PDB file of C-alpha atoms in Angstrom:
ATOM      1  CA  UNK A 197      41.710   4.573   8.937  1.00  0.00           C
ATOM      2  CA  UNK A 198      42.829   0.947   9.286  1.00  0.00           C
ATOM      3  CA  UNK A 199      43.711  -1.020   6.147  1.00  0.00           C
ATOM      4  CA  UNK A 200      42.313  -4.534   6.147  1.00  0.00           C
ATOM      5  CA  UNK A 201      41.124  -7.308   3.840  1.00  0.00           C
ATOM      6  CA  UNK A 202      38.156  -6.040   1.780  1.00  0.00           C
ATOM      7  CA  UNK A 203      34.696  -7.552   1.519  1.00  0.00           C
ATOM      8  CA  UNK A 204      34.545  -9.911  -1.456  1.00  0.00           C
ATOM      9  CA  UNK A 205      30.958 -11.084  -2.033  1.00  0.00           C
ATOM     10  CA  UNK A 206      27.670 -12.003  -0.394  1.00  0.00           C
ATOM     11  CA  UNK A 207      28.006 -15.376   1.396  1.00  0.00           C
ATOM     12  CA  UNK A 208      26.353 -17.580   3.983  1.00  0.00           C
ATOM     13  CA  UNK A 209      26.994 -16.850   7.682  1.00  0.00           C
ATOM     14  CA  UNK A 210      29.385 -19.824   7.837  1.00  0.00           C
ATOM     15  CA  UNK A 211      31.565 -18.367   5.066  1.00  0.00           C
ATOM     16  CA  UNK A 212      32.078 -14.899   6.524  1.00  0.00           C
ATOM     17  CA  UNK A 213      35.314 -14.597   8.544  1.00  0.00           C
ATOM     18  CA  UNK A 214      35.804 -12.566  11.699  1.00  0.00           C
ATOM     19  CA  UNK A 215      38.174  -9.732  10.805  1.00  0.00           C
ATOM     20  CA  UNK A 216      36.663  -9.099   7.376  1.00  0.00           C
ATOM     21  CA  UNK A 217      36.810  -5.371   6.701  1.00  0.00           C
ATOM     22  CA  UNK A 218      34.671  -3.151   4.496  1.00  0.00           C
ATOM     23  CA  UNK A 219      34.998   0.463   3.372  1.00  0.00           C
ATOM     24  CA  UNK A 220      31.484   1.470   2.377  1.00  0.00           C
ATOM     25  CA  UNK A 221      32.473   4.746   0.810  1.00  0.00           C
ATOM     26  CA  UNK A 222      32.836   8.421   1.548  1.00  0.00           C
ATOM     27  CA  UNK A 223      30.517  11.393   1.645  1.00  0.00           C
ATOM     28  CA  UNK A 224      31.205  15.129   1.708  1.00  0.00           C
ATOM     29  CA  UNK A 225      28.705  16.970   3.900  1.00  0.00           C
ATOM     30  CA  UNK A 226      27.496  20.279   2.478  1.00  0.00           C
ATOM     31  CA  UNK A 227      26.170  23.161   4.544  1.00  0.00           C
ATOM     32  CA  UNK A 228      22.810  22.948   2.771  1.00  0.00           C
ATOM     33  CA  UNK A 229      22.291  19.257   3.549  1.00  0.00           C
ATOM     34  CA  UNK A 230      23.408  19.775   7.173  1.00  0.00           C
ATOM     35  CA  UNK A 231      20.800  22.531   7.541  1.00  0.00           C
ATOM     36  CA  UNK A 232      18.049  20.548   5.779  1.00  0.00           C
ATOM     37  CA  UNK A 233      18.670  17.434   7.885  1.00  0.00           C
ATOM     38  CA  UNK A 234      18.829  19.555  11.026  1.00  0.00           C
ATOM     39  CA  UNK A 235      15.581  21.362  10.243  1.00  0.00           C
ATOM     40  CA  UNK A 236      13.795  18.070   9.715  1.00  0.00           C
ATOM     41  CA  UNK A 237      15.339  15.789  12.347  1.00  0.00           C
ATOM     42  CA  UNK A 238      17.684  17.637  14.761  1.00  0.00           C
ATOM     43  CA  UNK A 239      16.492  21.226  15.157  1.00  0.00           C
ATOM     44  CA  UNK A 240      19.316  22.562  17.341  1.00  0.00           C
ATOM     45  CA  UNK A 241      20.702  25.913  16.224  1.00  0.00           C
ATOM     46  CA  UNK A 242      24.168  24.532  15.392  1.00  0.00           C
ATOM     47  CA  UNK A 243      22.530  22.203  12.829  1.00  0.00           C
ATOM     48  CA  UNK A 244      20.068  24.707  11.355  1.00  0.00           C
ATOM     49  CA  UNK A 245      21.360  28.292  11.426  1.00  0.00           C
ATOM     50  CA  UNK A 246      24.928  29.063  10.253  1.00  0.00           C
ATOM     51  CA  UNK A 247      24.875  32.588  11.725  1.00  0.00           C
ATOM     52  CA  UNK A 248      23.504  31.698  15.158  1.00  0.00           C
ATOM     53  CA  UNK A 249      25.745  28.592  15.213  1.00  0.00           C
ATOM     54  CA  UNK A 250      28.741  30.976  15.475  1.00  0.00           C
ATOM     55  CA  UNK A 251      27.633  31.761  19.045  1.00  0.00           C
ATOM     56  CA  UNK A 252      27.656  28.087  20.132  1.00  0.00           C
ATOM     57  CA  UNK A 253      30.584  26.044  21.449  1.00  0.00           C
ATOM     58  CA  UNK A 254      30.970  24.650  17.886  1.00  0.00           C
ATOM     59  CA  UNK A 255      31.622  28.161  16.455  1.00  0.00           C
ATOM     60  CA  UNK A 256      29.700  27.296  13.291  1.00  0.00           C
ATOM     61  CA  UNK A 257      27.343  24.754  11.775  1.00  0.00           C
ATOM     62  CA  UNK A 258      27.957  21.039  12.324  1.00  0.00           C
ATOM     63  CA  UNK A 259      26.189  17.913  11.140  1.00  0.00           C
ATOM     64  CA  UNK A 260      23.965  16.119  13.597  1.00  0.00           C
ATOM     65  CA  UNK A 261      25.328  12.827  14.859  1.00  0.00           C
ATOM     66  CA  UNK A 262      22.091  11.297  13.600  1.00  0.00           C
ATOM     67  CA  UNK A 263      22.857  12.698  10.150  1.00  0.00           C
ATOM     68  CA  UNK A 264      26.251  10.998  10.279  1.00  0.00           C
ATOM     69  CA  UNK A 265      24.653   7.726  11.395  1.00  0.00           C
ATOM     70  CA  UNK A 266      21.978   7.955   8.681  1.00  0.00           C
ATOM     71  CA  UNK A 267      24.673   8.481   6.044  1.00  0.00           C
ATOM     72  CA  UNK A 268      26.463   5.350   7.319  1.00  0.00           C
ATOM     73  CA  UNK A 269      23.193   3.437   6.817  1.00  0.00           C
ATOM     74  CA  UNK A 270      22.676   4.789   3.301  1.00  0.00           C
ATOM     75  CA  UNK A 271      26.210   3.976   2.162  1.00  0.00           C
ATOM     76  CA  UNK A 272      26.170   0.552   3.853  1.00  0.00           C
ATOM     77  CA  UNK A 273      22.956  -0.481   2.084  1.00  0.00           C
ATOM     78  CA  UNK A 274      24.225   0.758  -1.306  1.00  0.00           C
ATOM     79  CA  UNK A 275      27.534  -1.052  -0.792  1.00  0.00           C
ATOM     80  CA  UNK A 276      25.945  -4.349   0.223  1.00  0.00           C
ATOM     81  CA  UNK A 277      23.422  -4.214  -2.618  1.00  0.00           C
ATOM     82  CA  UNK A 278      26.231  -3.868  -5.178  1.00  0.00           C
ATOM     83  CA  UNK A 279      27.668  -7.176  -3.982  1.00  0.00           C
ATOM     84  CA  UNK A 280      24.303  -8.940  -3.728  1.00  0.00           C
ATOM     85  CA  UNK A 281      23.524  -8.325  -7.421  1.00  0.00           C
ATOM     86  CA  UNK A 282      23.698 -11.525  -9.365  1.00  0.00           C
ATOM     87  CA  UNK A 283      23.335 -13.735  -6.275  1.00  0.00           C
ATOM     88  CA  UNK A 284      20.349 -15.934  -7.135  1.00  0.00           C
ATOM     89  CA  UNK A 285      20.481 -18.549  -4.369  1.00  0.00           C
ATOM     90  CA  UNK A 286      17.735 -16.999  -2.246  1.00  0.00           C
ATOM     91  CA  UNK A 287      19.868 -15.678   0.625  1.00  0.00           C
ATOM     92  CA  UNK A 288      18.520 -12.782   2.629  1.00  0.00           C
ATOM     93  CA  UNK A 289      21.056 -10.923   4.760  1.00  0.00           C
ATOM     94  CA  UNK A 290      21.400  -7.704   6.649  1.00  0.00           C
ATOM     95  CA  UNK A 291      18.527  -7.118   9.091  1.00  0.00           C
ATOM     96  CA  UNK A 292      19.831  -5.251  12.122  1.00  0.00           C
ATOM     97  CA  UNK A 293      19.301  -6.727  15.605  1.00  0.00           C
ATOM     98  CA  UNK A 294      20.635  -3.928  17.779  1.00  0.00           C
ATOM     99  CA  UNK A 295      23.179  -1.165  18.085  1.00  0.00           C
ATOM    100  CA  UNK A 296      25.502  -0.516  21.038  1.00  0.00           C
ATOM    101  CA  UNK A 297      28.024   2.071  22.184  1.00  0.00           C
ATOM    102  CA  UNK A 298      27.228   4.764  19.632  1.00  0.00           C
ATOM    103  CA  UNK A 299      29.771   7.577  20.082  1.00  0.00           C
ATOM    104  CA  UNK A 300      30.344  10.795  18.148  1.00  0.00           C
ATOM    105  CA  UNK A 301      33.861  12.072  18.817  1.00  0.00           C
ATOM    106  CA  UNK A 302      34.414  15.168  16.688  1.00  0.00           C
ATOM    107  CA  UNK A 303      32.124  17.606  14.889  1.00  0.00           C
ATOM    108  CA  UNK A 304      31.537  17.157  11.169  1.00  0.00           C
ATOM    109  CA  UNK A 305      31.526  20.544   9.455  1.00  0.00           C
ATOM    110  CA  UNK A 306      30.400  21.630   5.995  1.00  0.00           C
ATOM    111  CA  UNK A 307      32.969  20.417   3.480  1.00  0.00           C
ATOM    112  CA  UNK A 308      34.218  17.539   5.616  1.00  0.00           C
ATOM    113  CA  UNK A 309      34.548  14.241   3.772  1.00  0.00           C
ATOM    114  CA  UNK A 310      33.749  11.243   5.944  1.00  0.00           C
ATOM    115  CA  UNK A 311      34.734   7.649   5.116  1.00  0.00           C
ATOM    116  CA  UNK A 312      32.667   4.845   6.647  1.00  0.00           C
ATOM    117  CA  UNK A 313      34.031   1.419   7.624  1.00  0.00           C
ATOM    118  CA  UNK A 314      32.734  -1.863   9.008  1.00  0.00           C
ATOM    119  CA  UNK A 315      34.732  -4.740  10.524  1.00  0.00           C
ATOM    120  CA  UNK A 316      33.321  -8.086  11.620  1.00  0.00           C
ATOM    121  CA  UNK A 317      34.441  -8.627  15.214  1.00  0.00           C
ATOM    122  CA  UNK A 318      32.465 -11.709  16.289  1.00  0.00           C
ATOM    123  CA  UNK A 319      30.020 -14.378  15.145  1.00  0.00           C
ATOM    124  CA  UNK A 320      28.202 -15.802  18.163  1.00  0.00           C
ATOM    125  CA  UNK A 321      27.475 -19.467  17.494  1.00  0.00           C
ATOM    126  CA  UNK A 322      23.731 -19.510  17.994  1.00  0.00           C
ATOM    127  CA  UNK A 323      20.724 -19.720  15.733  1.00  0.00           C
ATOM    128  CA  UNK A 324      18.092 -17.013  15.563  1.00  0.00           C
ATOM    129  CA  UNK A 325      14.642 -18.027  14.342  1.00  0.00           C
ATOM    130  CA  UNK A 326      15.888 -21.449  13.210  1.00  0.00           C
ATOM    131  CA  UNK A 327      18.180 -20.374  10.366  1.00  0.00           C
ATOM    132  CA  UNK A 328      19.878 -17.060  11.017  1.00  0.00           C
ATOM    133  CA  UNK A 329      23.270 -16.334  12.548  1.00  0.00           C
ATOM    134  CA  UNK A 330      24.532 -13.088  14.032  1.00  0.00           C
ATOM    135  CA  UNK A 331      27.415 -11.042  12.685  1.00  0.00           C
ATOM    136  CA  UNK A 332      28.723  -8.505  15.196  1.00  0.00           C
ATOM    137  CA  UNK A 333      30.672  -5.579  13.771  1.00  0.00           C
ATOM    138  CA  UNK A 334      32.498  -2.404  14.727  1.00  0.00           C
ATOM    139  CA  UNK A 335      31.529   0.529  12.524  1.00  0.00           C
ATOM    140  CA  UNK A 336      33.581   3.689  12.299  1.00  0.00           C
ATOM    141  CA  UNK A 337      33.694   6.953  10.406  1.00  0.00           C
ATOM    142  CA  UNK A 338      36.844   8.961   9.727  1.00  0.00           C
ATOM    143  CA  UNK A 339      37.224  12.517   8.478  1.00  0.00           C
ATOM    144  CA  UNK A 340      39.624  13.668   5.770  1.00  0.00           C
ATOM    145  CA  UNK A 341      42.348  14.052   8.435  1.00  0.00           C
ATOM    146  CA  UNK A 342      41.993  10.364   9.376  1.00  0.00           C
ATOM    147  CA  UNK A 343      40.427  11.316  12.718  1.00  0.00           C
ATOM    148  CA  UNK A 344      37.681   9.025  13.985  1.00  0.00           C
ATOM    149  CA  UNK A 345      34.413  10.956  14.240  1.00  0.00           C
ATOM    150  CA  UNK A 346      31.986   8.121  15.031  1.00  0.00           C
ATOM    151  CA  UNK A 347      31.970   4.536  16.285  1.00  0.00           C
ATOM    152  CA  UNK A 348      29.340   1.934  17.188  1.00  0.00           C
ATOM    153  CA  UNK A 349      28.773  -1.815  17.293  1.00  0.00           C
ATOM    154  CA  UNK A 350      25.870  -3.528  15.587  1.00  0.00           C
ATOM    155  CA  UNK A 351      24.512  -7.069  15.374  1.00  0.00           C
ATOM    156  CA  UNK A 352      23.204  -8.044  11.948  1.00  0.00           C
ATOM    157  CA  UNK A 353      21.458 -11.228  10.854  1.00  0.00           C
ATOM    158  CA  UNK A 354      23.012 -13.387   8.154  1.00  0.00           C
ATOM    159  CA  UNK A 355      21.315 -16.467   6.786  1.00  0.00           C
ATOM    160  CA  UNK A 356      22.880 -19.812   7.714  1.00  0.00           C
ATOM    161  CA  UNK A 357      23.529 -22.346   4.972  1.00  0.00           C
ATOM    162  CA  UNK A 358      20.449 -24.615   4.903  1.00  0.00           C
ATOM    163  CA  UNK A 359      22.632 -27.601   4.002  1.00  0.00           C
ATOM    164  CA  UNK A 360      24.288 -27.340   7.412  1.00  0.00           C
ATOM    165  CA  UNK A 361      20.945 -26.991   9.212  1.00  0.00           C
ATOM    166  CA  UNK A 362      19.256 -30.160   7.910  1.00  0.00           C
ATOM    167  CA  UNK A 363      17.382 -32.115  10.589  1.00  0.00           C
ATOM    168  CA  UNK A 364      18.449 -35.745  11.232  1.00  0.00           C
TER     169      UNK A 364
END
């Protein structure tokens, strides 16, 4: 997993630098949660039945890629909310605009601990709905062996500083 400058605090779009790097946290996937998620959202045998999963190319149960992506979302929201606490200037950040190039590289098995990261790769200089900017990021997940298991890009809205948007 790459080591980079950590996220410091919630700021306006103008204050957030390209290259800023976040580690949202880690999660260890249990067999029970893999099965429960699979039964509800991804009912393939390798997500729902540990015995029958032995006869699949995975040779055992694995987490759904959607489970992995959902865990990224959960940890990202918790992480960002910790830094937004105490910010009383009215900013609203974080609404997703779109996801691209979602890839799952390696299976996540029961007992695997996955660490989720986010790096700002671009800030297109355009306004959205009169006061929002876009933050483009690369999001990755790494297992306990430092192998990348997931990657995608996402565009997220961040509020522009109203002082810089004043009309003449």
